[in-house]
Amino acid sequence: MNAVPGHRTSSEGRFQLLVDAVTDYAIYMLDPTGVVISWNPGAQRFKGYVESEIIGEHFSRFYTDEDRATELPRRALETAAREGKFEAEGWRVRKDGTRFWAHVVIDPIRSPHGELIGYAKITRDLTERKLAQEALKESEERFRLLVQGVTDYAIYMLDPQGRVTNWNPGAQRIKGYAESEIVGEHFSRFYTDEDRATELPRRALETAAREGKFEAEGWRVRRDGTRFWANVVIDPIRNDRGELIGYAKITRDITERRATQEALEATQLALFQAQKMEAVGQLTGGVAHDFNNLLTIIVNNLDLLTRNARDPRDVKLIESAQRAAERGAKLTQQLLAFSRRQPLQPDAHNPNTLIEGFESVLRRACGEMIRLQLSLPQRTRWVSVDAPQFESALLNLIVNARDAMPKGGSIKIMTGNATLGEQEAAASNLPPGQYVSIAVQDTGTGMTPDIVERVFEPFFTTKEIGKGTGLGLSQVYGFVTQSGGAIKIDSTPGQGTKVIMLLPAQESGDEASGEDDETERPARDSAGTVLIVEDEPAVLEVASDIFDSLGYDVVTATDANEALKVLEDDPSIDVLFSDVIMPNGMNGVELSRRAREMRPDLKILLASGYPMSALPSDGLGAGVSFISKPYRWTELADKLRALRTVG
C-alpha cells in the first residue's frame, strides 16, 4: 500500500485515510518474505504493537509456538500466492503474550506485470464470538450428556409432523426401541389402538402448538406390545422467528405408582366401609345392652309372678308375655351378633412375621413421599391375636401417620419385648407382666395434649370434612383392648407422633385351658350372703328379689368402688354378683380381680348384655362364672349351683 514517493495520487491518499480510520480490523502489508511494511491503528489495537515496534519484523511473531512449529506462516503465504487467497481462523498472540481468536485473510499483491510484490493481510478479533460458540457447544454437550444419562424418563424430540428425530437411553429402556429402530418413525406408534382411533396423537401436538404445552396420563404401548401407564408432557420448540420447528417430548412410566394408588384407594374404601360398620356395630351393641337390662326386669318379674299365680287366665297372660320377652331376647342376641360381626379368633403369632407378610400393603399405603422403615428384633416374643384384625389396626396407624405428613416424611415400625412393673402396669390399666410392644412412629405434624386425650373417641377427627371418619384410632383401640392390651400415644406438635400397642406376650409351655371343672358336686344347703353390684335401680331390685327368693342374704352396691368398701368391711359375703358395664371407671371384670385379691375364696358371677367372648375376662380363673342378660332366675340358680361345686 506504500506508494512511490512523490507519486501518491489523491485517490491513494483517500484510501490510506480510510485504512488508518479502521480500528475493528488489523489491515497491514507484508513484503514477499512476510516482513511487515505497513501498520494501521486497528492492528495496533488488536496486537498491541505500535508501528515503530513492528515495521520490519516478520509477521510470524503473531503466531503461536505450535503454529510456528508446523510452519503455518510460510504455508499461509504460499497458499495465498498459489491460490490467490488464504483464509483461516486460529489463535494469534498479542504483544503481551495473551492469545486471541482471529479471522485472517491474506491476499497476494502483484504488479501490472504479474510480479509478486507483497501481501495484504486483514485480521479480525473474533475472541468473544469464539468463546460464545465454545460456551454454547459446551452447554449443548452438557445437555446432551444430561439427556443421554437420564434413564427414568424418555426424552426425545419430534419434527413438526410428529416423527422421532432423536432418542435417549431412558426412551429405549421404557419403550423398548433402540435408536436405530425408531428415529424417523411417527410417535403415534406408542399409542394404543383406541387412542389412535380418536386421533389423540394429532390432537396432542395441536394442543401443544396452540397452548404451549400438552400434559396427560394414559396407557402407552412398548415395543413388545405390553402396556404401561405414562405421564406425558409435549412442549413446542420454536426458532428465533417464532416458527415451529418441532416438539420436545418427555414420558415417564408411572405404572407402579398408579397400581399403588389403586390399591390404596381400594384399601381405603374397604377401611372406610369397615369403619362405618364398626360405628353401626357400636350403636347396635349399646342399644342391645340397654334393651337387655329392660328385658332382665321384665323376664324376672314375669317369672316371680308365675311362681305365685293361681288363676289360669293370669298364668296364660304371663306365659304370653314371657314368649314375647323371649322373642325380644332373641332379637337382642341378633343385634349383638351384628355388633360383633366377626368375633376375634386369636392365635399365637410372631408379630414380626405378621408385619413382614403385610409389608407390601403398608408400603403402598405410605405412598411415594413417605419412607417406611422396619425395626424388628429377632427375639421378639409371640402374641395371641387375630391376625387380620392386627393387620387392620396396623394399617390404620400407617394411614393416620401418612396423613399427618402431607409434604412427606418417614414412618418407622418397631417391635420389642416389654416388662411392666406394678407402676407401669397400673398406668396402662394392665396387670404386671411380659408384653410385646408394637410402635408406629412418624415425623409428622404431631398433636397437642388436648387432642391426644380425645383421639380414641369414636368420630373425633382433626381432618377436614370428607377426609376422615374419626374411627381409625377407635378401631385400633378396640382391637388392642379386646386383645387384653393397651395403647398409648407420645406426641409433640411439630415433632411427630409415636403410637405404642402393648399386647400380652404369649407364655411358653403348657397353655391354660380356661375350662372350669364340670364335675357335679352337691350344692351347700345354706345359701349364704351375696353382694349385688348394679347401677340400674330397676335391675338391682329384680336381682335382689331373685337372690332373696333363692334364700340369700342380700347386700347391694351401685358401683365398683362402693362394692370394694363393702367387701373390706363385711367378711360374711361369699358370693359377688356384678354387672360388667358400670360407671365411675372400674368395670365388673376389674372389680372381680380386685375382689379375688382381697378374698381368694370369693365366688363371683358376672352379668352383661354383651357376650362373654367380647369381654376382657382373661386371668379371672376358677370360681368366676358369667351369665348373659336377660337371665332367668332358674339360670341364675344353676350358675350359682355350679359355682358352689368348684373347689
XYZ file of C-alpha atoms in Angstrom:
647
model
C 0.000 0.000 0.000
C 3.019 2.376 0.199
C 3.089 4.483 -2.966
C 6.315 5.502 -4.671
C 7.493 8.801 -3.055
C 6.302 11.823 -4.930
C 3.715 9.854 -6.905
C 0.838 9.372 -4.344
C -2.379 10.259 -6.049
C -5.307 11.876 -4.352
C -7.181 8.510 -4.646
C -4.368 6.683 -2.859
C -4.342 9.310 -0.144
C -8.038 8.858 0.456
C -7.604 5.075 0.594
C -4.804 5.443 3.154
C -7.018 7.692 5.252
C -9.721 5.006 5.105
C -7.308 2.249 6.235
C -5.979 4.406 9.050
C -9.506 5.119 10.244
C -10.402 1.422 10.621
C -9.960 0.169 14.200
C -12.076 -3.018 14.120
C -9.733 -4.729 11.641
C -5.966 -5.086 11.549
C -5.027 -4.059 7.978
C -1.374 -4.137 7.060
C 1.020 -5.217 4.315
C 3.835 -7.724 4.101
C 6.723 -7.852 1.670
C 7.148 -11.079 -0.342
C 9.119 -12.636 2.535
C 6.476 -11.865 5.177
C 8.031 -8.792 6.787
C 5.582 -6.107 7.947
C 5.830 -2.941 5.860
C 2.660 -1.062 6.960
C 0.507 -0.924 10.141
C -2.897 0.573 10.825
C -4.496 1.609 14.164
C -6.697 -1.497 14.120
C -3.601 -3.680 14.031
C -2.102 -1.715 16.915
C -5.315 -2.146 18.932
C -5.580 -5.888 18.320
C -1.937 -6.884 18.591
C -0.556 -4.277 20.964
C 2.405 -3.166 18.837
C 2.912 0.443 17.749
C 4.052 0.981 14.173
C 7.652 1.724 15.141
C 7.921 -1.606 17.003
C 6.654 -3.877 14.263
C 7.644 -2.396 10.883
C 10.470 -4.579 9.554
C 9.563 -7.561 11.755
C 8.338 -10.889 10.384
C 4.593 -11.476 10.756
C 5.182 -14.981 12.173
C 5.669 -13.439 15.599
C 1.866 -13.122 15.770
C 1.528 -16.924 15.570
C 1.597 -19.408 18.438
C 4.573 -21.650 19.058
C 2.530 -24.614 17.870
C 1.696 -22.935 14.556
C 5.304 -21.793 14.009
C 6.430 -25.349 14.667
C 4.260 -26.518 11.775
C 5.471 -23.584 9.607
C 1.948 -22.271 9.232
C 3.090 -18.683 8.443
C 5.162 -19.902 5.470
C 2.422 -22.208 4.238
C -0.176 -19.419 4.536
C 1.885 -17.112 2.243
C 2.487 -19.940 -0.209
C -1.212 -20.736 -0.342
C -2.132 -17.073 -0.910
C 0.452 -16.765 -3.709
C -0.563 -20.053 -5.328
C -4.339 -19.872 -4.971
C -4.880 -16.132 -4.850
C -6.124 -16.118 -1.263
C -5.562 -17.650 2.174
C -8.365 -17.556 4.731
C -8.467 -19.251 8.121
C -9.244 -18.873 11.817
C -6.920 -19.622 14.683
C -5.219 -18.437 17.820
C -2.835 -15.481 17.482
C -0.543 -13.853 20.055
C -0.545 -10.248 21.226
C 2.493 -8.281 22.317
C 1.722 -9.031 25.985
C 1.637 -12.767 25.290
C -2.127 -13.183 25.560
C -3.979 -15.017 22.838
C -6.990 -14.018 20.768
C -9.014 -15.878 18.180
C -8.513 -14.333 14.785
C -10.118 -14.498 11.395
C -7.316 -13.988 8.851
C -7.378 -13.187 5.121
C -4.143 -12.915 3.148
C -4.282 -11.678 -0.472
C -1.229 -11.532 -2.777
C -0.352 -8.153 -4.324
C 1.108 -8.249 -7.822
C 2.471 -5.626 -10.168
C 0.808 -4.913 -13.522
C 3.249 -7.436 -14.933
C 2.125 -10.129 -12.512
C 5.177 -9.932 -10.316
C 4.524 -10.681 -6.589
C 5.394 -7.524 -4.680
C 3.811 -8.384 -1.278
C 0.694 -9.387 0.607
C -2.326 -7.581 2.037
C -3.305 -9.041 5.417
C -6.612 -8.398 7.194
C -7.176 -9.772 10.694
C -10.304 -9.572 12.811
C -10.530 -10.363 16.545
C -13.303 -12.945 16.988
C -12.410 -13.984 20.535
C -15.790 -13.096 22.009
C -17.631 -14.960 19.288
C -15.298 -17.932 19.688
C -15.835 -18.035 23.451
C -19.590 -17.750 22.987
C -19.529 -20.579 20.460
C -17.441 -22.742 22.758
C -19.715 -21.955 25.696
C -22.732 -22.855 23.562
C -21.043 -26.019 22.378
C -20.113 -26.939 25.935
C -23.640 -26.218 27.118
C -25.082 -28.308 24.298
C -22.693 -31.131 25.138
C -23.606 -30.977 28.817
C -27.274 -31.009 27.874
C -26.693 -33.924 25.522
C -24.866 -35.842 28.255
C -27.644 -34.972 30.700
C -30.354 -36.237 28.375
C -28.340 -39.321 27.478
C -27.695 -40.002 31.161
C -31.384 -39.986 32.100
C -32.867 -43.487 32.215
C -36.023 -42.881 34.281
C -37.551 -40.588 31.661
C -37.979 -40.966 27.915
C -36.695 -37.659 26.492
C -36.739 -37.209 22.730
C -37.695 -34.777 20.004
C -40.219 -34.827 17.199
C -40.274 -32.907 13.940
C -43.354 -30.731 13.235
C -45.148 -33.748 11.741
C -44.521 -35.928 14.808
C -41.643 -38.088 13.558
C -38.959 -39.022 16.072
C -35.663 -37.181 15.452
C -33.587 -38.337 18.445
C -33.795 -40.888 21.255
C -32.301 -41.145 24.742
C -31.479 -44.291 26.796
C -34.487 -43.648 29.026
C -36.754 -43.853 25.992
C -35.107 -47.115 24.960
C -35.493 -48.556 28.474
C -39.131 -47.544 28.852
C -40.397 -48.173 25.305
C -38.036 -50.952 24.221
C -36.915 -49.469 20.869
C -33.269 -48.927 20.002
C -32.466 -45.533 18.443
C -31.839 -47.068 15.025
C -35.297 -48.664 15.081
C -37.347 -45.611 15.956
C -35.725 -42.445 14.569
C -37.795 -41.359 11.564
C -40.909 -43.214 12.749
C -44.098 -41.435 13.818
C -44.599 -41.191 17.568
C -48.202 -42.393 17.281
C -46.919 -45.985 17.303
C -46.518 -45.616 21.108
C -50.270 -45.045 21.490
C -52.967 -47.670 21.912
C -55.329 -48.572 19.083
C -58.139 -46.865 20.993
C -56.190 -43.585 21.257
C -55.131 -43.682 17.623
C -58.768 -44.228 16.641
C -59.659 -40.946 18.386
C -56.610 -39.223 16.792
C -55.158 -38.436 20.192
C -51.555 -38.119 18.855
C -52.605 -35.441 16.356
C -54.704 -33.616 18.932
C -51.841 -33.714 21.432
C -49.468 -31.954 19.001
C -52.114 -29.410 18.062
C -52.765 -28.645 21.734
C -49.037 -28.243 22.440
C -48.603 -25.888 19.462
C -51.723 -23.874 20.308
C -51.444 -23.665 24.107
C -47.698 -24.002 24.629
C -47.923 -27.378 26.376
C -49.729 -30.704 26.383
C -49.749 -32.882 29.508
C -51.734 -36.031 30.180
C -51.662 -39.548 31.595
C -52.703 -42.677 29.777
C -51.806 -46.117 28.529
C -48.874 -46.393 26.110
C -47.500 -49.399 24.225
C -43.977 -50.812 24.378
C -42.153 -52.483 21.524
C -43.156 -55.934 22.835
C -46.843 -54.943 22.869
C -47.188 -54.628 26.646
C -48.807 -51.531 28.074
C -47.607 -49.098 30.705
C -49.261 -46.110 32.362
C -47.435 -42.958 31.289
C -47.224 -39.328 32.293
C -46.613 -37.376 29.063
C -45.518 -33.775 28.513
C -45.145 -32.292 24.997
C -43.643 -28.799 24.525
C -43.394 -26.983 21.178
C -39.932 -25.849 20.002
C -39.765 -22.597 18.046
C -36.863 -20.764 16.433
C -35.946 -17.094 16.913
C -38.606 -16.088 14.396
C -41.309 -17.972 16.268
C -41.598 -20.701 13.652
C -42.478 -24.200 14.876
C -39.511 -26.487 14.243
C -40.531 -29.491 16.354
C -41.584 -30.777 19.761
C -39.822 -31.892 22.934
C -41.488 -34.949 24.444
C -40.942 -36.329 27.960
C -42.568 -39.574 29.071
C -42.407 -41.222 32.480
C -43.513 -44.756 33.341
C -45.765 -44.431 36.423
C -47.425 -47.850 36.194
C -46.250 -48.850 39.664
C -47.413 -45.584 41.195
C -50.822 -45.997 39.581
C -51.108 -49.567 40.844
C -50.114 -48.385 44.303
C -52.710 -45.616 44.180
C -55.419 -48.001 43.036
C -54.513 -50.488 45.760
C -54.530 -47.712 48.318
C -57.903 -46.435 47.144
C -59.309 -49.959 47.364
C -57.836 -50.366 50.840
C -59.203 -47.009 51.934
C -62.624 -47.888 50.566
C -62.608 -51.194 52.414
C -61.330 -49.484 55.535
C -63.989 -46.790 55.309
C -66.660 -49.438 54.909
C -65.277 -51.363 57.882
C -65.265 -48.199 59.958
C -68.855 -47.430 59.032
C -69.867 -50.946 60.003
C -67.930 -50.655 63.239
C -69.782 -47.440 64.052
C -73.127 -49.102 63.385
C -71.980 -52.092 65.408
C -71.111 -49.924 68.389
C -74.516 -48.266 68.200
C -76.462 -51.510 67.957
C -74.332 -53.101 70.668
C -75.129 -50.268 73.030
C -78.833 -50.412 72.208
C -78.873 -54.191 72.688
C -77.103 -53.880 76.036
C -79.625 -51.363 77.339
C -82.504 -53.407 75.940
C -81.168 -56.476 77.739
C -81.369 -54.611 81.030
C -85.037 -53.884 80.352
C -85.669 -57.496 79.371
C -83.987 -58.707 82.553
C -86.503 -56.750 84.613
C -89.445 -57.946 82.503
C -88.448 -61.628 82.365
C -87.670 -61.993 86.057
C -90.796 -60.138 87.183
C -92.794 -62.467 84.978
C -91.003 -65.476 86.496
C -91.736 -64.244 90.012
C -95.381 -63.711 89.086
C -95.546 -67.253 87.670
C -94.484 -68.742 90.996
C -97.409 -67.078 92.781
C -100.055 -67.135 90.029
C -103.043 -69.420 90.586
C -105.677 -68.172 88.158
C -105.283 -69.996 84.796
C -106.104 -66.762 82.974
C -103.272 -64.956 84.787
C -100.882 -67.826 84.026
C -101.833 -67.644 80.335
C -101.232 -63.892 80.194
C -97.886 -64.270 81.939
C -96.811 -67.036 79.585
C -97.756 -64.890 76.573
C -95.691 -62.044 77.975
C -92.801 -64.454 78.609
C -92.886 -65.640 74.996
C -92.771 -62.018 73.808
C -89.832 -61.374 76.153
C -88.055 -64.421 74.787
C -88.520 -63.114 71.241
C -87.103 -59.791 72.430
C -84.124 -61.638 73.913
C -83.505 -63.381 70.584
C -83.682 -60.016 68.829
C -81.061 -58.539 71.153
C -78.824 -61.565 70.542
C -79.105 -60.907 66.808
C -78.190 -57.273 67.354
C -75.220 -58.314 69.469
C -74.113 -60.801 66.836
C -74.200 -57.953 64.287
C -72.294 -55.588 66.544
C -69.524 -58.187 66.954
C -69.785 -59.071 63.229
C -66.581 -61.111 63.113
C -65.592 -62.274 66.580
C -61.881 -62.262 67.277
C -60.193 -65.574 66.570
C -56.878 -65.178 68.375
C -53.982 -67.498 67.714
C -50.279 -67.461 68.578
C -48.304 -65.333 66.137
C -44.889 -63.775 65.865
C -45.679 -60.063 65.338
C -42.578 -59.657 63.162
C -43.851 -62.345 60.794
C -47.256 -60.662 60.569
C -45.685 -57.275 59.835
C -43.274 -58.651 57.225
C -46.093 -60.515 55.492
C -48.154 -57.303 55.374
C -45.233 -55.024 54.458
C -46.129 -54.596 50.779
C -49.626 -53.304 51.639
C -48.191 -50.951 54.265
C -45.669 -49.547 51.783
C -48.385 -48.937 49.200
C -50.435 -47.185 51.872
C -47.489 -44.893 52.650
C -47.294 -43.538 49.095
C -44.246 -42.229 47.223
C -43.493 -39.352 49.600
C -43.214 -41.476 52.740
C -40.207 -43.646 53.644
C -41.185 -46.751 55.640
C -38.621 -48.350 57.950
C -38.914 -51.600 59.894
C -37.062 -52.412 63.112
C -37.980 -55.984 64.041
C -35.621 -57.652 66.556
C -35.373 -61.409 66.082
C -36.072 -62.345 69.713
C -39.431 -60.588 69.907
C -41.934 -62.659 71.878
C -45.102 -64.075 70.368
C -48.589 -62.704 70.974
C -52.072 -64.178 70.826
C -54.032 -62.054 68.351
C -56.491 -62.257 65.491
C -54.097 -61.806 62.547
C -56.468 -59.977 60.127
C -57.564 -57.605 62.888
C -53.923 -56.980 63.832
C -53.130 -56.100 60.205
C -56.166 -53.818 60.012
C -55.096 -51.985 63.175
C -51.550 -51.569 61.851
C -52.841 -50.254 58.528
C -54.997 -47.739 60.392
C -51.946 -46.429 62.232
C -49.917 -46.195 58.998
C -52.690 -44.288 57.182
C -53.064 -41.882 60.128
C -49.300 -41.316 60.212
C -49.188 -40.755 56.453
C -51.996 -38.187 56.614
C -50.021 -36.308 59.271
C -47.194 -35.809 56.738
C -48.732 -34.146 53.654
C -45.282 -32.988 52.489
C -43.635 -36.365 53.031
C -41.532 -37.843 55.812
C -40.744 -41.205 57.348
C -42.620 -43.856 59.300
C -40.902 -46.442 61.460
C -42.495 -49.650 62.727
C -40.718 -51.083 65.760
C -41.325 -54.206 67.810
C -39.776 -55.266 71.076
C -40.272 -57.004 74.382
C -41.513 -55.052 77.392
C -41.811 -55.892 81.060
C -44.368 -53.885 83.023
C -43.862 -53.444 86.736
C -46.680 -52.558 89.067
C -46.487 -48.805 88.484
C -46.149 -49.050 84.708
C -48.909 -51.647 84.537
C -51.212 -49.521 86.676
C -50.574 -46.522 84.426
C -51.642 -48.624 81.428
C -54.511 -50.265 83.327
C -52.869 -53.663 82.801
C -51.667 -56.415 85.094
C -47.881 -56.543 85.607
C -46.035 -58.976 83.380
C -44.460 -59.592 79.989
C -45.735 -57.725 76.950
C -44.831 -57.103 73.341
C -44.573 -53.516 72.126
C -45.559 -52.655 68.544
C -44.835 -48.976 67.862
C -45.545 -46.790 64.820
C -43.524 -43.568 64.819
C -43.833 -40.765 62.268
C -42.155 -37.411 61.584
C -45.451 -35.612 61.030
C -47.134 -32.571 62.500
C -47.689 -34.057 65.961
C -50.586 -33.329 68.312
C -51.286 -31.133 71.293
C -52.098 -32.809 74.646
C -55.797 -31.937 74.426
C -56.074 -33.705 71.083
C -54.113 -36.732 72.338
C -56.674 -37.122 75.107
C -59.515 -37.428 72.576
C -58.015 -39.294 69.615
C -59.526 -42.629 70.627
C -63.040 -41.226 70.859
C -65.290 -42.519 68.071
C -65.969 -39.919 65.355
C -63.365 -37.492 66.734
C -61.085 -36.253 63.942
C -58.865 -33.272 63.202
C -59.067 -33.827 59.444
C -61.111 -31.786 57.018
C -64.691 -32.770 56.299
C -64.684 -35.750 53.975
C -61.043 -36.627 54.758
C -61.658 -38.932 57.702
C -64.350 -40.623 59.757
C -62.678 -40.395 63.159
C -62.988 -44.157 63.599
C -59.489 -45.324 62.655
C -57.871 -44.997 66.073
C -61.095 -46.084 67.755
C -60.837 -49.317 65.801
C -57.212 -49.772 66.873
C -58.151 -49.045 70.476
C -60.969 -51.600 70.381
C -58.736 -54.289 68.897
C -55.919 -53.754 71.387
C -58.123 -53.617 74.468
C -60.182 -56.598 73.336
C -56.873 -58.469 72.891
C -56.030 -57.787 76.522
C -53.571 -54.983 75.845
C -53.310 -51.212 75.995
C -52.419 -48.392 73.649
C -50.687 -45.097 74.338
C -49.563 -42.079 72.357
C -46.465 -39.932 72.679
C -46.782 -36.810 70.538
C -45.328 -33.301 70.402
C -46.504 -30.594 67.957
C -44.015 -30.274 65.132
C -42.000 -33.317 66.250
C -44.154 -36.248 65.170
C -46.169 -38.943 66.903
C -45.428 -42.373 68.325
C -48.302 -44.820 68.875
C -47.471 -47.865 71.004
C -49.598 -51.007 71.167
C -48.866 -53.223 74.187
C -50.085 -56.793 73.781
C -49.684 -59.594 76.332
C -46.754 -61.839 75.491
C -47.615 -65.465 74.727
C -46.351 -67.631 77.555
C -44.243 -70.629 76.595
C -45.067 -74.101 77.841
C -48.493 -75.515 78.525
C -51.464 -73.379 77.576
C -54.058 -72.634 80.191
C -57.217 -74.339 79.110
C -59.524 -71.799 80.653
C -62.084 -74.542 81.247
C -63.816 -74.880 84.594
C -64.109 -78.307 86.162
C -67.536 -79.543 85.219
C -67.712 -82.272 87.898
C -71.028 -82.057 89.678
C -70.980 -81.895 93.472
C -73.880 -81.271 95.814
C -74.596 -77.613 96.484
C -74.407 -76.254 100.002
C -77.631 -76.350 101.987
C -77.234 -72.773 103.252
C -77.359 -70.100 100.551
C -75.104 -67.529 102.303
C -74.662 -63.817 101.601
C -74.468 -62.189 98.153
C -73.164 -58.736 97.232
C -75.073 -57.445 94.190
C -73.362 -54.631 92.228
C -75.635 -52.939 89.685
C -76.032 -49.284 88.718
C -79.538 -49.625 87.232
C -82.003 -49.365 90.169
C -84.721 -51.434 88.492
C -82.297 -54.234 87.575
C -80.825 -54.106 91.104
C -84.284 -54.505 92.579
C -85.108 -57.520 90.417
C -81.759 -59.178 91.144
C -82.275 -58.640 94.869
C -85.721 -60.274 94.678
C -84.312 -63.284 92.832
C -81.476 -63.860 95.290
C -83.858 -63.363 98.175
C -86.180 -65.982 96.712
C -83.215 -68.327 96.445
C -82.520 -67.958 100.174
C -79.592 -65.495 100.069
C -78.962 -62.579 102.362
C -78.588 -59.622 100.003
C -76.128 -56.697 100.241
C -76.091 -54.151 97.384
C -73.745 -51.585 95.856
C -74.174 -49.279 92.856
C -70.565 -49.151 91.639
C -67.239 -50.974 91.979
C -65.659 -48.626 94.493
C -68.629 -48.972 96.823
C -68.510 -52.757 96.409
C -64.835 -52.892 97.402
C -65.596 -50.995 100.579
C -68.405 -53.467 101.388
C -66.082 -56.437 100.835
C -63.463 -54.859 103.051
C -65.957 -54.246 105.864
C -68.193 -57.337 105.642
C -66.369 -60.708 105.846
C -69.638 -62.676 105.623
C -70.048 -62.195 101.871
C -69.241 -65.335 99.915
C -70.813 -64.513 96.503
C -70.227 -61.422 94.367
C -72.830 -60.817 91.650
C -71.864 -57.855 89.459
C -72.830 -56.235 86.184
C -69.833 -55.943 83.830
C -70.588 -52.478 82.452
C -70.609 -49.902 85.236
C -69.935 -46.195 85.705
C -67.088 -44.420 87.520
C -64.188 -46.079 85.715
C -64.000 -49.633 87.096
C -65.988 -52.381 85.344
C -67.129 -55.717 86.707
C -64.119 -57.649 85.414
C -61.698 -55.277 87.109
C -63.809 -55.420 90.255
C -63.601 -59.227 90.145
C -59.806 -59.163 90.000
C -59.601 -56.745 92.922
C -62.130 -58.782 94.884
C -60.211 -62.037 94.371
C -57.049 -60.341 95.610
C -58.908 -59.385 98.796
C -60.909 -62.628 99.113
C -59.355 -65.545 97.182
C -62.222 -67.872 98.159
C -64.940 -65.488 96.958
C -67.327 -66.876 94.320
C -68.036 -64.438 91.506
C -70.852 -64.296 88.967
C -70.733 -61.628 86.247
C -73.724 -60.489 84.175
C -73.736 -58.477 80.929
C -75.759 -57.803 77.822
C -72.557 -58.406 75.797
C -71.365 -61.944 75.000
C -68.537 -63.298 77.125
C -66.208 -63.513 74.078
C -66.334 -59.730 73.800
C -65.296 -59.136 77.433
C -61.725 -58.965 78.836
C -62.110 -61.947 81.156
C -58.603 -63.425 80.855
C -56.914 -64.151 84.133
C -60.075 -64.427 86.284
C -59.523 -68.139 86.818
C -61.787 -70.715 88.523
C -64.576 -69.577 90.824
C -65.749 -66.987 88.331
C -68.710 -67.547 86.036
C -70.737 -65.494 83.601
C -74.440 -65.153 82.803
C -75.942 -63.295 79.847
C -78.724 -60.771 80.160
C -81.631 -61.192 80.166
C -81.222 -64.025 82.693
C -83.952 -66.146 84.296
C -83.991 -66.974 87.990
C -83.663 -70.660 87.066
C -80.497 -69.918 85.040
C -79.169 -67.868 87.915
C -79.794 -70.731 90.332
C -77.981 -73.164 88.027
C -74.969 -70.842 87.706
C -74.777 -70.408 91.488
C -75.024 -74.170 91.990
C -72.187 -74.718 89.501
C -70.044 -72.149 91.305
C -70.605 -73.966 94.589
C -69.262 -77.182 93.079
C -65.932 -75.542 92.149
C -63.458 -76.096 94.982
